[in-house]
XYZ file of C-alpha atoms in Angstrom:
414
model
C -19.205 4.154 11.945
C -15.708 2.728 12.453
C -12.802 5.172 12.446
C -10.802 4.791 9.226
C -7.084 4.248 9.925
C -5.100 7.394 9.003
C -2.787 6.006 6.325
C -1.111 8.259 3.756
C -0.249 7.605 0.066
C 1.825 10.016 -2.027
C 3.278 10.399 -5.496
C 5.544 13.074 -6.992
C 6.193 13.520 -10.729
C 9.078 15.234 -12.540
C 10.089 18.012 -12.594
C 8.895 18.274 -8.958
C 10.651 14.937 -8.421
C 14.338 14.814 -9.331
C 16.212 13.109 -12.197
C 13.176 12.081 -14.263
C 11.927 9.755 -11.503
C 8.334 9.222 -10.368
C 8.500 8.744 -6.567
C 5.673 6.877 -4.805
C 5.237 6.265 -1.076
C 2.804 4.901 1.480
C 2.549 4.600 5.242
C 0.128 1.846 6.192
C -1.684 2.713 9.442
C -3.292 -0.365 10.956
C -4.193 -1.766 14.415
C -1.060 -1.546 16.591
C -0.479 -5.277 17.060
C -0.991 -6.299 13.417
C 1.975 -7.851 11.584
C 2.708 -7.100 7.929
C 4.763 -9.429 5.755
C 6.580 -8.859 2.451
C 5.653 -11.485 -0.149
C 6.713 -12.058 -3.752
C 4.760 -14.092 -6.303
C 6.268 -14.844 -9.734
C 4.251 -14.469 -12.926
C 2.074 -17.533 -13.468
C -0.216 -19.226 -15.993
C -3.551 -20.600 -14.759
C -5.876 -23.362 -15.936
C -9.085 -22.360 -17.768
C -12.130 -21.982 -15.465
C -9.895 -21.954 -12.377
C -10.766 -19.844 -9.329
C -8.686 -17.641 -7.048
C -9.480 -17.612 -3.343
C -9.338 -14.028 -2.047
C -9.686 -13.070 1.631
C -13.394 -13.902 1.929
C -14.671 -14.990 -1.498
C -13.465 -16.890 -4.579
C -13.597 -15.310 -8.038
C -12.669 -16.386 -11.575
C -8.928 -16.501 -12.234
C -7.402 -14.993 -15.384
C -5.160 -16.969 -17.784
C -1.977 -15.189 -16.642
C -0.979 -13.091 -13.635
C 2.016 -10.729 -13.436
C 4.892 -11.056 -10.961
C 4.156 -8.946 -7.861
C 5.759 -7.926 -4.571
C 3.584 -6.592 -1.777
C 3.289 -5.635 1.858
C 0.211 -7.106 3.475
C -1.384 -7.758 6.857
C -0.349 -11.360 7.419
C -3.894 -12.708 7.937
C -5.366 -11.716 4.561
C -4.928 -12.492 0.853
C -4.668 -8.999 -0.585
C -2.225 -6.160 0.093
C -1.957 -2.708 1.605
C 0.542 -1.704 -1.080
C 2.718 -3.289 -3.700
C 4.172 -3.275 -7.203
C 4.328 -5.497 -10.258
C 6.982 -6.385 -12.832
C 5.642 -3.723 -15.248
C 6.289 -0.813 -12.894
C 2.713 -0.432 -11.641
C 2.365 0.511 -7.952
C -0.926 0.498 -6.039
C -1.824 1.484 -2.487
C -5.248 1.815 -0.921
C -6.926 3.752 1.872
C -9.889 2.792 4.005
C -12.408 5.639 3.955
C -15.842 6.439 5.304
C -18.560 7.814 3.058
C -22.150 8.965 3.293
C -23.181 5.420 2.426
C -21.916 3.015 5.106
C -19.732 0.161 3.878
C -21.391 -3.247 3.975
C -20.343 -5.872 6.498
C -21.327 -8.621 4.032
C -18.203 -10.471 2.941
C -17.133 -9.584 -0.613
C -13.809 -8.288 -1.961
C -11.773 -6.163 0.432
C -10.130 -3.010 -0.872
C -6.841 -4.788 -0.150
C -7.868 -7.731 -2.355
C -8.469 -5.263 -5.182
C -4.941 -3.854 -4.724
C -3.472 -7.301 -5.356
C -5.873 -8.110 -8.201
C -5.012 -4.808 -9.906
C -1.288 -5.585 -9.644
C -1.680 -9.163 -10.876
C -3.809 -8.202 -13.879
C -2.816 -4.667 -14.958
C 0.336 -3.837 -16.951
C -0.319 -0.057 -16.765
C -1.956 2.161 -14.145
C -5.041 2.605 -16.365
C -5.304 -1.157 -16.978
C -5.132 -1.774 -13.225
C -7.861 0.813 -12.642
C -10.077 -0.890 -15.242
C -9.491 -4.266 -13.547
C -10.421 -2.888 -10.113
C -13.640 -1.147 -11.192
C -14.789 -4.162 -13.248
C -14.296 -6.491 -10.267
C -15.972 -3.954 -7.973
C -19.002 -3.918 -10.280
C -19.118 -7.713 -10.437
C -18.412 -8.670 -6.813
C -18.812 -5.552 -4.656
C -16.686 -4.699 -1.615
C -17.294 -5.565 2.016
C -16.269 -7.510 5.101
C -14.091 -6.961 8.146
C -10.902 -4.950 7.547
C -9.402 -6.115 10.857
C -8.633 -9.443 12.478
C -11.304 -8.833 15.134
C -13.931 -11.316 16.319
C -15.743 -8.766 18.497
C -16.619 -6.134 15.925
C -16.836 -5.722 12.132
C -14.855 -2.751 10.831
C -15.930 -2.187 7.229
C -14.889 0.695 4.970
C -15.155 2.078 1.473
C -11.870 2.314 -0.448
C -9.656 4.810 -2.250
C -6.624 3.897 -4.369
C -3.493 5.559 -5.691
C -2.494 3.698 -8.876
C 0.825 4.755 -10.428
C 3.117 3.814 -13.311
C 6.094 5.503 -15.008
C 3.843 7.918 -16.921
C 0.750 8.724 -14.888
C -1.205 8.244 -11.684
C -4.902 7.651 -11.077
C -6.728 8.490 -7.868
C -9.688 6.111 -7.682
C -12.333 6.591 -4.980
C -15.176 4.143 -4.452
C -18.498 4.075 -2.613
C -20.064 0.621 -2.801
C -19.974 -0.269 -6.508
C -19.869 3.384 -7.590
C -16.621 5.191 -8.308
C -14.849 8.230 -9.735
C -11.234 8.675 -10.852
C -8.839 11.499 -11.631
C -5.706 11.223 -13.769
C -2.539 13.183 -13.001
C 0.882 13.412 -14.682
C 2.509 16.283 -12.784
C 3.151 17.768 -9.361
C 2.355 15.997 -6.088
C -0.755 13.909 -5.375
C -1.885 12.483 -2.046
C -4.741 10.353 -0.745
C -5.568 9.816 2.923
C -8.547 8.445 4.865
C -11.121 10.837 3.356
C -12.648 11.320 -0.074
C -10.611 13.911 -1.981
C -11.912 14.091 -5.569
C -13.902 17.238 -6.274
C -15.029 18.506 -9.695
C -12.119 17.242 -11.856
C -13.189 13.718 -12.760
C -11.624 11.914 -15.722
C -13.544 8.621 -15.481
C -16.578 7.501 -13.470
C -19.234 4.838 -13.023
C -21.870 5.437 -15.738
C -24.643 5.712 -13.143
C -22.691 7.653 -10.494
C -24.569 10.943 -10.864
C -28.018 9.444 -11.280
C -27.407 7.362 -8.140
C -26.427 10.478 -6.172
C -29.598 12.180 -7.385
C -31.770 9.188 -6.474
C -30.424 9.349 -2.897
C -31.174 13.071 -2.651
C -27.477 13.927 -2.249
C -27.210 16.012 -5.441
C -29.809 18.150 -7.159
C -28.381 17.766 -10.662
C -28.255 21.554 -10.963
C -25.089 22.389 -9.016
C -21.642 21.438 -10.312
C -20.990 17.812 -9.360
C -18.379 17.648 -6.561
C -17.662 14.014 -5.710
C -16.315 14.432 -2.174
C -19.023 16.958 -1.223
C -21.750 14.644 -2.502
C -20.453 11.386 -0.982
C -18.593 12.409 2.210
C -20.298 11.958 5.600
C -22.165 15.112 6.607
C -20.004 15.628 9.710
C -16.652 15.195 7.954
C -14.398 18.220 7.558
C -12.219 17.764 4.497
C -8.541 18.325 5.294
C -5.588 18.519 2.971
C -3.218 15.574 3.302
C -0.328 16.369 5.689
C 2.082 14.402 3.490
C 1.232 16.526 0.457
C 1.795 19.663 2.557
C 5.221 18.353 3.619
C 6.324 17.536 0.065
C 5.026 20.796 -1.395
C 6.990 22.784 1.209
C 10.221 21.183 -0.012
C 12.241 23.858 -1.797
C 14.476 21.331 -3.525
C 13.438 18.549 -5.904
C 11.846 15.491 -4.324
C 14.071 12.401 -4.054
C 13.746 8.937 -2.513
C 15.273 10.350 0.668
C 12.725 13.192 0.717
C 9.874 10.678 0.502
C 11.397 8.486 3.228
C 11.852 11.522 5.490
C 8.226 12.551 4.876
C 6.958 9.084 5.807
C 9.015 9.239 9.028
C 7.492 12.560 10.117
C 5.446 12.049 13.291
C 5.001 15.746 14.054
C 2.917 16.267 10.884
C 0.801 13.164 11.485
C 2.084 11.339 8.376
C 3.709 8.690 10.601
C 1.051 7.396 12.996
C 1.799 6.192 16.522
C -1.439 6.577 18.496
C -3.396 4.579 21.052
C -5.342 2.711 18.357
C -3.140 2.827 15.252
C 0.490 2.451 14.259
C 2.259 2.739 10.913
C 2.814 -1.026 10.662
C 4.713 -0.956 7.335
C 5.913 1.514 4.707
C 7.032 1.532 1.081
C 8.780 3.954 -1.276
C 9.020 3.169 -5.003
C 11.114 4.862 -7.672
C 9.795 4.601 -11.238
C 12.197 6.073 -13.822
C 10.365 7.638 -16.771
C 13.203 6.240 -18.893
C 11.963 2.673 -19.408
C 15.515 1.298 -19.818
C 16.150 1.894 -16.082
C 14.709 -0.526 -13.507
C 12.016 0.401 -10.999
C 13.190 0.066 -7.378
C 10.838 -0.615 -4.453
C 11.937 -0.039 -0.844
C 9.943 -1.939 1.821
C 10.328 -1.814 5.609
C 8.369 -4.978 6.524
C 8.405 -3.632 10.097
C 6.433 -1.028 12.104
C 7.266 2.670 12.481
C 9.376 3.931 9.550
C 11.238 6.293 11.895
C 12.693 3.158 13.525
C 12.873 0.922 10.441
C 15.178 0.326 7.493
C 13.883 0.772 3.921
C 15.246 -2.196 1.936
C 15.395 -2.329 -1.900
C 13.717 -4.844 -4.218
C 14.130 -5.019 -8.025
C 12.155 -7.322 -10.325
C 14.321 -9.769 -12.272
C 13.654 -13.269 -13.617
C 15.001 -15.232 -10.669
C 14.062 -13.698 -7.305
C 15.242 -15.378 -4.119
C 12.288 -15.735 -1.737
C 12.602 -14.192 1.729
C 10.970 -16.489 4.320
C 12.419 -14.364 7.161
C 10.034 -11.518 6.163
C 7.057 -13.869 5.751
C 4.673 -14.856 8.537
C 3.976 -18.466 9.541
C 1.338 -20.167 7.374
C -1.560 -21.840 9.192
C -3.298 -23.219 6.077
C -6.963 -24.172 6.419
C -6.616 -24.018 10.220
C -6.052 -20.271 10.084
C -8.741 -18.600 12.247
C -9.134 -15.982 9.481
C -10.301 -18.735 7.093
C -12.658 -20.592 9.437
C -16.195 -19.418 10.228
C -17.018 -17.873 12.605
C -13.825 -15.957 11.871
C -11.066 -14.730 14.167
C -11.958 -16.880 17.169
C -8.248 -17.030 17.980
C -5.337 -14.739 17.165
C -2.242 -16.773 16.253
C 1.276 -15.375 16.551
C 1.945 -14.072 13.036
C 5.335 -12.474 13.773
C 8.051 -13.370 11.266
C 11.771 -13.491 12.024
C 12.435 -9.921 10.824
C 9.523 -8.585 12.909
C 10.774 -10.343 16.071
C 14.322 -9.037 15.600
C 12.967 -5.543 14.984
C 10.852 -5.635 18.182
C 14.091 -5.632 20.158
C 15.440 -2.675 18.152
C 12.254 -0.635 18.652
C 12.387 -1.227 22.392
C 16.032 -0.120 22.571
C 15.418 3.025 20.493
C 12.287 3.910 22.503
C 14.329 3.830 25.692
C 16.129 6.939 24.338
C 19.407 5.995 25.961
C 22.812 6.138 24.340
C 22.484 2.557 23.057
C 19.216 3.497 21.317
C 20.757 6.554 19.658
C 23.743 4.547 18.454
C 21.485 1.765 17.166
C 19.363 4.169 15.130
C 22.486 5.844 13.734
C 23.816 2.466 12.569
C 20.410 1.514 11.077
C 20.362 4.735 9.045
C 23.932 4.064 7.883
C 22.891 0.578 6.659
C 19.951 2.122 4.814
C 22.166 4.832 3.291
C 24.513 2.202 1.849
C 21.533 0.546 0.133
C 20.221 3.856 -1.230
C 23.653 4.778 -2.623
C 24.056 1.371 -4.298
C 20.612 1.761 -5.918
C 21.463 5.280 -7.083
C 24.489 3.833 -8.886
C 22.200 1.360 -10.667
C 19.845 4.174 -11.735
C 22.636 6.391 -13.069
C 24.653 3.614 -14.719
C 24.632 3.305 -18.508
C 25.359 -0.422 -18.228
C 22.435 -2.857 -18.449
C 21.326 -4.358 -15.139
C 22.854 -7.749 -14.314
C 19.923 -9.856 -12.998
C 22.268 -12.183 -11.088
C 23.421 -9.241 -8.970
C 19.957 -8.212 -7.750
C 17.958 -11.473 -7.554
C 19.134 -11.862 -3.932
C 18.978 -8.131 -3.145
C 16.006 -8.003 -0.777
C 16.948 -11.363 0.773
C 20.457 -10.112 1.561
C 19.164 -6.835 3.032
C 16.713 -8.628 5.349
C 19.397 -11.123 6.358
C 21.881 -8.320 7.135
C 19.301 -6.438 9.179
C 18.428 -9.484 11.305
C 22.110 -10.308 11.913
C 22.729 -6.690 12.857
C 19.906 -6.742 15.451
C 21.185 -9.989 16.921
């Protein structure tokens, strides 16, 4: 069984989170050399009977899809994490379960992240979209750009909006979900749901009984029933970090948590690296805009979180997008992944230099990191002004926001 990458997804609700803000975050742990890109797609209308080509399979398109922004491994269609124009955020985790994930190509968990964002205007709507598509198409296929071995996993999701969060955990086509509206919630690379289940596949329990995993007499505990026999269930390190905070949780608290290597939230191991991170702020007051901070680069402790706000006219950011290889992409041709093209975008290449300088731990590296954090701080302070302002947001002022931040960062590195 392949080792599931140790990503971490977190959400904190008021009053644990400060100023009436829901704060969401994810570190995406992936193979060390994988590139993630930040992509924006505007809302769109689609022709009747049209199809959408996901990573491995095509499915029926819906009449209209929402505007989305997402961070994704550059070779696939879906996303590791992202948000839509309605303030819905979704992140997923690869997990292992008692039932091995199928290698047969179907929808990836990451495809379902994007489909949930494109089709759900609330967290619950997005959950309903994901489980319906899971039932119809199943999940399966290689999670990595690897011709030598198929790494397939089951999936868990953290689905959040301004009012509530849903933890959705899936095993094949079966699933269970828990709703939360308070405190801190975390998912990592293990099943976590226990006896509090607010929605589930109608045949979940009978399936567990048919496999001999549950007698039907004991209380039904999802993670005990479906986790691999040799797995020791651990509490998420990120949740531990946030719960130890004596003060209210802010954007900065979440960023600091995602940067924490000592706790294991930020991964930098032989096999895996935190290849991208996101923090989103969802004000419970619907008159304030949601703000999404993406790195688009590896290792949040050596990256800048850059803000994005949905408005009508967003300026695209090609410098944070990987080269497109069209139908010649080795990920689209069968047999897949026979070559590995250079998917580095301009921001990634500029950041490679910065990471090398900081890793050298010399005076130049220390000064560079200090300046990077100062750039980030300026962005956070400007966004805080937007959140606390009583004036309506001027769309013309923020349509270029993420573009300008990426451009500034690249110029700074050069």
